[in-house]
Amino acid sequence: MSDTTDTGPVLAADGTPLKRSLRRALRAQKLRALALIAPLLIFVLVTFIAPIADMLFRSVENQIVSNTLPNAVATLNDWDGTSDGLPGEDTFEALYYDMFLAAEAKRHTRVGSRLNYEESGISSMFRKSGRGVDDIGEDQIDALEDINDVWGDETFWFTMMSGPDGVAKANGILSAQRERLANLDQSSFAGEIGFAPSQQIADLLPRTVRAYTAFAVFTAIEDEDIVAEEEPWEAVKVALIEDLRSGIDLSGYDGPGAQELREAQQGLANQPAIDYKQGFIDITEDWANLDNWKTIKMYAPPFTTGYFLNAVDMQKTPEGFQPRPENEQIYGILFKRTLFMSLMITGSCILLAYPVAYLLANLPMRTSSLLMILVLLPFWTSLLVRTSAWKVMLQQQGVINDTLVWLGLVADEGRLVMINNQFGTIVAMTHILLPFMILPMYSVMSTIPPYYVRAARSLGATNWTSFWRVYFPQSVPGIGAGSILVFILAIGYYITPEIVGGTSGTFISNRIAYHISTSLNWGLAAALGSILLAAVLILYWAYDKIVGIDNVKLG
Amino acid sequence: MKFKTTLLATTALTVAAVSAQAQDMADSMTLVSWGGAYQNSQQKAYVEPYLADNPDVTATWDESSAEAVAKLRAMNEAGNVTWDLVDVVASDAMRLCDEGLAMELDHDEILAPAPDGTDASDDFGDLIVSDCFIPQIVYSTTFGYRTDMVPEGVEPPSSVCDVFDLETYPGKRALQKRPIDNMEWALYCDGVAKDEIYDVLGTDEGVTRALAKLEGIKDEVVWWTAGAETPQLLADGEVFMGSTYNGRLFSAIAEQDQPIGMMWDMQSFDLDGWIIPADLPEDRLARVLDFLYFATDTQRLADQAAYISYGPARESSAPLVGEHAELGIAMGPHMPTDPANATNTHLYDYEWWADNRDDLDAKFQSWLVN
C-alpha cells in the first residue's frame, strides 16, 4: 500500500537502476565462476573435444590430391571420366610440372600412398614417376644447351628472369608460387628469397617465369641456397622450350638474354615437340591405365565421402555409389558383431553383477567389506594380465580343459575350443568389465531402505513379490547406469578381443587400430570411429527415450 | 715470448675446436627398437661399445618399433619428433620414406666401407630396398613344429606344403594374421611356380586360389599378431606347427630346450634396419650419424649375430660370424642365410606388396571374418 507516484525503474543505493546493478553483480559472479572452471574447460576442450573434431574432419578431408597436383586436377575437369580415352596432352603437361615440383618437395609419394587406398598400384606409379620425371624432355633440353651453353648457366638465368635494375616486378606470380608451395608442403614459404621476376619477362614467357619462380622460392626457403647460384630445374628449361615453341614474338624484347632467346627460338624450331603423355607412359605403363585416372579424378575434390563409403562397404565409382565386391566386405559384419557382442557382454554382466551387488549391499559390514575387496582386487590388476590369464585358463591345453579331461568329462582328443572365438572374448570381457557393473549397482542398492521390503513382507507379500515389486524397481537406476557404462566401454574395446578374439571375436576397434598403426589409412580409421561414435550417441538417445536418462544413478 | 703466445693461441684454438665439435653433437640419443632379445643384441653389439667410447653420451631405448610408423607420423604432425634413430622392418621403411617421414640417405657417404674398401652400398647390395633404409639384419619368417606331436610312422614335416596337409599332419597351425607370406605359401603349395607367384597373386583368380588353399586349413589355424605368440603356442602344445621369426624359434630351441624342430623350406626373407626421422635438428643428426657409422660397420654387424640368430646385412660380415655369446654354439648354421638352410627360399617382393597390401588385406580380412 504505497502512495508513491514514481513509476520509473527501481533504483539501487548509488542511483543506477536496480536491474542493471543486479545484472552487473551477477555477471561478475558468473565470470568468477567461469574463471574457476576454466582450467577444466580448457582441458576438456584440448583433450576431448578437439581430438573428436579432428577425427570428424579427417574422415572427409582429402586436400592432398588437389594440393599436390593442382594443375593436372584442374585440367581433368574437362575430361569425361566415364569415356574410354585417356586425358589429353594438356593434362599430361600440367601433370609434368606438378609432378616435378612434388618430387622436389618429396610429396609425390604421399599422394601415391593416399590414392593407393583406392586403387592398387598407384603408390608405385607415383614413386617411379618421381624418379623418372626429370627424363621427360631430356632431348629437347640437350638441344637447347647445344644451341648455347648459357642455358645451363645459373647467373644468366637469374639475370634474365630478374630483368634490369629498377624494372617493374611481377609480384603476383611470386606470391602465387609461394602459396602453391605452401599448400604442397604444408609449411610456410614466406620470407625474403632475393629474387622477383620482372614484369616484362613474365608477359613474354609466362610458363618459364612461373616455373622459375617456383624454383626460386623452393631453392631459397626449403634448400636455403642462393637463387642466383643454382642452376634451374629441368622443369624450368622445359617451360622455356614450350614458351619459345608457342610462337611468341621476341622482336620487341630488348631485356637481358634477348639475343640468346631469339637464337634459341630459331634453333628449336625443327626440334620435335615434347610428348608428355608418352614420357609418363615410358616411366610406367600404369599412366595408360584408365582406372588410375578415374581414381585421380574421383578423389580430386578437397573433401570426399570416400572414407565413409568405404567404412560401410561401399565405393565410389563413375556410375555412383556402389557396394564393394563381396570378397572385400568386412565393416558391416564387424559393426554388427561389435554391437551384438557388446550387448551379450552387457547382458552377462547384469546377470552376474546383480547378485554380487545385492550381497554387497545387504550383508553385514565386515563380510561385505571383504567381498568388496574381492571385487576390487581384479579391478586393480592390469588389463593385460587378466586377459592373458584367461588365455591360460581357456586354451586347449589350459586349466579348464585339463580339469575336464582329468575328470573324464571330455575326451583328450575332444578338448573344447573356448578361446580365439566369440565365446572367449565374451567370457574375458565380461570378467574385465564386471566391476563397472557391480559398483554402480551397489551404490544404488545401498541407498534402498531395508524397511520397504520388510513392510511389504509384513503386509503378506512372498519373498519373490517383495523383491520383484518393491526392491527390484528401486535398483533399476543402478542397472541402467552400469549397463550404459559397460556397453560403451565394450563397444570400443580393443586389447582383449585382439588377444583372445581370434577371427570370429574381433571388434571394429581392431580394424580401426589396424588402419591407424599399420595401413596408415587414418581417414578410413576416422570414418569408422565417427560411425562408432554416432552409433553410441544414437543408442544413448534411444535409451533416454525408452528408459529415461533421469533414471540413471551412480549413487 | 712470441713462441709462448703462439703456443697459447694454438691451445686455445684446439680447445675451442674440440668444444665446438662437442657442441655440434647432441649428447643423448633416443633409439627405437623392438625390445626383447633383438634389442638386447643391439645393446650388446654396438650401443654399449659406442657408449664406452663416448662416456658423456647417453642412449635411451623406446620399444615402439611395432607402432613406429603411426607414432612417427603423429610426432611429425605435432612438430615434435623425439626419436633419433628408429629400427623398422623394410616394408615400414618404405612407407616412412614414401610419407616423407624418414630421411633420404647417401649410403656411401654416411656408412663405413667394408674392411677391403668396398663401398657400403655394394657391401649391402640389393638389401638397400629404400633410399631411407640402412639394413642391419636378414631374418626370415619360417615354420617350427613340435617334434613330439609328429604322428607315428610319419616323417617329420620338412616342406612348407606339409602345413597345408592336414591328413598326414593333423593338428593346429599358427599363422600370422596378415596376407603377406601366407598367400605366397598357399599359391606355392597349390602348384604355382616360385617365380610366378606374384603374377598369379596380382589377379583376382590368384587371390581366390590362394584363399581357397588356406580355406582347407582355416578351421585349424590360430592367427597370431605378435612374434612371441607362436613359440608360446608351440611350448604349450596348443599348435603342432606355426610360423614365426627364425630368431624366436632359435631361442625356444637352443636357449629354452623346447621340443621344437625347424623347417627352413620356403622361409620368407625379410629385412630389418634403421631409418633416421626426417628433419632432425643438426646436433642430433650429427650424433646419430656418428653412431650409425660405428654401429653398422662390418665388425659390429657380425658381433650382433653372437646374440641372436639373424644374418648380418653386410656381405663382408658373414665370414666374421662367430659363436653364441653365452651358449658357445657356432651361430653360422642357425642363420637363415646359411647355405644349408637357404636351399629353397622365398623372396618377398617389397614393391609389389607396397602396391597391393591394402587391397589384399581387405580381401584377406573379409575372408577371415566370414
mmCIF file with all atom_site columns, C-alpha atoms in Angstrom, chain A residues 251-320:
data_model
loop_
_atom_site.group_PDB
_atom_site.id
_atom_site.type_symbol
_atom_site.label_atom_id
_atom_site.label_alt_id
_atom_site.label_comp_id
_atom_site.label_asym_id
_atom_site.label_entity_id
_atom_site.label_seq_id
_atom_site.pdbx_PDB_ins_code
_atom_site.Cartn_x
_atom_site.Cartn_y
_atom_site.Cartn_z
_atom_site.occupancy
_atom_site.B_iso_or_equiv
_atom_site.pdbx_formal_charge
_atom_site.auth_seq_id
_atom_site.auth_comp_id
_atom_site.auth_asym_id
_atom_site.auth_atom_id
_atom_site.pdbx_PDB_model_num
ATOM 1  C CA . SER A 1 251 ? 61.172 -8.846  -81.706 1.00 0.00 ? 251 SER A CA 1
ATOM 2  C CA . GLY A 1 252 ? 60.022 -6.226  -79.218 1.00 0.00 ? 252 GLY A CA 1
ATOM 3  C CA . TYR A 1 253 ? 62.118 -7.631  -76.335 1.00 0.00 ? 253 TYR A CA 1
ATOM 4  C CA . ASP A 1 254 ? 65.385 -5.934  -75.538 1.00 0.00 ? 254 ASP A CA 1
ATOM 5  C CA . GLY A 1 255 ? 65.981 -7.037  -71.923 1.00 0.00 ? 255 GLY A CA 1
ATOM 6  C CA . PRO A 1 256 ? 68.769 -9.373  -70.752 1.00 0.00 ? 256 PRO A CA 1
ATOM 7  C CA . GLY A 1 257 ? 69.183 -12.516 -72.842 1.00 0.00 ? 257 GLY A CA 1
ATOM 8  C CA . ALA A 1 258 ? 67.276 -11.139 -75.811 1.00 0.00 ? 258 ALA A CA 1
ATOM 9  C CA . GLN A 1 259 ? 69.859 -12.341 -78.282 1.00 0.00 ? 259 GLN A CA 1
ATOM 10 C CA . GLU A 1 260 ? 70.083 -15.827 -76.764 1.00 0.00 ? 260 GLU A CA 1
ATOM 11 C CA . LEU A 1 261 ? 66.299 -16.178 -76.696 1.00 0.00 ? 261 LEU A CA 1
ATOM 12 C CA . ARG A 1 262 ? 65.984 -15.349 -80.390 1.00 0.00 ? 262 ARG A CA 1
ATOM 13 C CA . GLU A 1 263 ? 68.758 -17.734 -81.198 1.00 0.00 ? 263 GLU A CA 1
ATOM 14 C CA . ALA A 1 264 ? 67.113 -20.481 -79.147 1.00 0.00 ? 264 ALA A CA 1
ATOM 15 C CA . GLN A 1 265 ? 63.711 -19.931 -80.694 1.00 0.00 ? 265 GLN A CA 1
ATOM 16 C CA . GLN A 1 266 ? 65.217 -20.334 -84.113 1.00 0.00 ? 266 GLN A CA 1
ATOM 17 C CA . GLY A 1 267 ? 67.273 -23.346 -83.153 1.00 0.00 ? 267 GLY A CA 1
ATOM 18 C CA . LEU A 1 268 ? 64.383 -25.181 -81.501 1.00 0.00 ? 268 LEU A CA 1
ATOM 19 C CA . ALA A 1 269 ? 62.039 -24.707 -84.426 1.00 0.00 ? 269 ALA A CA 1
ATOM 20 C CA . ASN A 1 270 ? 62.963 -28.006 -86.006 1.00 0.00 ? 270 ASN A CA 1
ATOM 21 C CA . GLN A 1 271 ? 63.019 -29.998 -82.746 1.00 0.00 ? 271 GLN A CA 1
ATOM 22 C CA . PRO A 1 272 ? 60.132 -32.416 -82.169 1.00 0.00 ? 272 PRO A CA 1
ATOM 23 C CA . ALA A 1 273 ? 57.557 -31.342 -79.564 1.00 0.00 ? 273 ALA A CA 1
ATOM 24 C CA . ILE A 1 274 ? 57.888 -32.821 -76.098 1.00 0.00 ? 274 ILE A CA 1
ATOM 25 C CA . ASP A 1 275 ? 55.462 -35.741 -75.796 1.00 0.00 ? 275 ASP A CA 1
ATOM 26 C CA . TYR A 1 276 ? 54.436 -35.661 -72.147 1.00 0.00 ? 276 TYR A CA 1
ATOM 27 C CA . LYS A 1 277 ? 51.925 -38.472 -72.417 1.00 0.00 ? 277 LYS A CA 1
ATOM 28 C CA . GLN A 1 278 ? 54.495 -40.785 -73.956 1.00 0.00 ? 278 GLN A CA 1
ATOM 29 C CA . GLY A 1 279 ? 57.051 -39.586 -71.439 1.00 0.00 ? 279 GLY A CA 1
ATOM 30 C CA . PHE A 1 280 ? 54.888 -40.633 -68.500 1.00 0.00 ? 280 PHE A CA 1
ATOM 31 C CA . ILE A 1 281 ? 53.901 -43.895 -70.128 1.00 0.00 ? 281 ILE A CA 1
ATOM 32 C CA . ASP A 1 282 ? 57.597 -44.605 -70.697 1.00 0.00 ? 282 ASP A CA 1
ATOM 33 C CA . ILE A 1 283 ? 58.189 -44.177 -66.968 1.00 0.00 ? 283 ILE A CA 1
ATOM 34 C CA . THR A 1 284 ? 55.421 -46.628 -66.165 1.00 0.00 ? 284 THR A CA 1
ATOM 35 C CA . GLU A 1 285 ? 52.661 -48.197 -68.217 1.00 0.00 ? 285 GLU A CA 1
ATOM 36 C CA . ASP A 1 286 ? 50.295 -47.503 -65.341 1.00 0.00 ? 286 ASP A CA 1
ATOM 37 C CA . TRP A 1 287 ? 49.726 -43.977 -66.641 1.00 0.00 ? 287 TRP A CA 1
ATOM 38 C CA . ALA A 1 288 ? 47.958 -45.541 -69.612 1.00 0.00 ? 288 ALA A CA 1
ATOM 39 C CA . ASN A 1 289 ? 45.598 -47.347 -67.269 1.00 0.00 ? 289 ASN A CA 1
ATOM 40 C CA . LEU A 1 290 ? 42.222 -45.641 -67.334 1.00 0.00 ? 290 LEU A CA 1
ATOM 41 C CA . ASP A 1 291 ? 41.269 -46.819 -63.843 1.00 0.00 ? 291 ASP A CA 1
ATOM 42 C CA . ASN A 1 292 ? 44.132 -44.885 -62.302 1.00 0.00 ? 292 ASN A CA 1
ATOM 43 C CA . TRP A 1 293 ? 42.976 -41.683 -63.991 1.00 0.00 ? 293 TRP A CA 1
ATOM 44 C CA . LYS A 1 294 ? 39.401 -42.251 -62.937 1.00 0.00 ? 294 LYS A CA 1
ATOM 45 C CA . THR A 1 295 ? 40.598 -42.668 -59.364 1.00 0.00 ? 295 THR A CA 1
ATOM 46 C CA . ILE A 1 296 ? 42.610 -39.443 -59.523 1.00 0.00 ? 296 ILE A CA 1
ATOM 47 C CA . LYS A 1 297 ? 39.613 -37.561 -60.887 1.00 0.00 ? 297 LYS A CA 1
ATOM 48 C CA . MET A 1 298 ? 37.263 -39.101 -58.346 1.00 0.00 ? 298 MET A CA 1
ATOM 49 C CA . TYR A 1 299 ? 39.459 -38.160 -55.409 1.00 0.00 ? 299 TYR A CA 1
ATOM 50 C CA . ALA A 1 300 ? 40.481 -34.731 -56.676 1.00 0.00 ? 300 ALA A CA 1
ATOM 51 C CA . PRO A 1 301 ? 37.990 -32.629 -54.651 1.00 0.00 ? 301 PRO A CA 1
ATOM 52 C CA . PRO A 1 302 ? 39.297 -31.367 -51.312 1.00 0.00 ? 302 PRO A CA 1
ATOM 53 C CA . PHE A 1 303 ? 36.576 -33.208 -49.412 1.00 0.00 ? 303 PHE A CA 1
ATOM 54 C CA . THR A 1 304 ? 35.406 -36.722 -50.063 1.00 0.00 ? 304 THR A CA 1
ATOM 55 C CA . THR A 1 305 ? 32.740 -39.133 -48.987 1.00 0.00 ? 305 THR A CA 1
ATOM 56 C CA . GLY A 1 306 ? 35.096 -41.945 -49.984 1.00 0.00 ? 306 GLY A CA 1
ATOM 57 C CA . TYR A 1 307 ? 36.199 -42.862 -46.474 1.00 0.00 ? 307 TYR A CA 1
ATOM 58 C CA . PHE A 1 308 ? 32.657 -43.084 -45.155 1.00 0.00 ? 308 PHE A CA 1
ATOM 59 C CA . LEU A 1 309 ? 31.556 -45.129 -48.129 1.00 0.00 ? 309 LEU A CA 1
ATOM 60 C CA . ASN A 1 310 ? 34.464 -47.451 -47.589 1.00 0.00 ? 310 ASN A CA 1
ATOM 61 C CA . ALA A 1 311 ? 33.524 -47.723 -43.923 1.00 0.00 ? 311 ALA A CA 1
ATOM 62 C CA . VAL A 1 312 ? 30.098 -49.055 -44.867 1.00 0.00 ? 312 VAL A CA 1
ATOM 63 C CA . ASP A 1 313 ? 31.426 -51.430 -47.538 1.00 0.00 ? 313 ASP A CA 1
ATOM 64 C CA . MET A 1 314 ? 30.554 -49.139 -50.431 1.00 0.00 ? 314 MET A CA 1
ATOM 65 C CA . GLN A 1 315 ? 32.709 -47.482 -53.039 1.00 0.00 ? 315 GLN A CA 1
ATOM 66 C CA . LYS A 1 316 ? 32.662 -44.507 -55.334 1.00 0.00 ? 316 LYS A CA 1
ATOM 67 C CA . THR A 1 317 ? 32.560 -45.314 -58.995 1.00 0.00 ? 317 THR A CA 1
ATOM 68 C CA . PRO A 1 318 ? 31.961 -43.074 -62.008 1.00 0.00 ? 318 PRO A CA 1
ATOM 69 C CA . GLU A 1 319 ? 28.482 -44.615 -62.063 1.00 0.00 ? 319 GLU A CA 1
ATOM 70 C CA . GLY A 1 320 ? 27.756 -43.506 -58.493 1.00 0.00 ? 320 GLY A CA 1
#
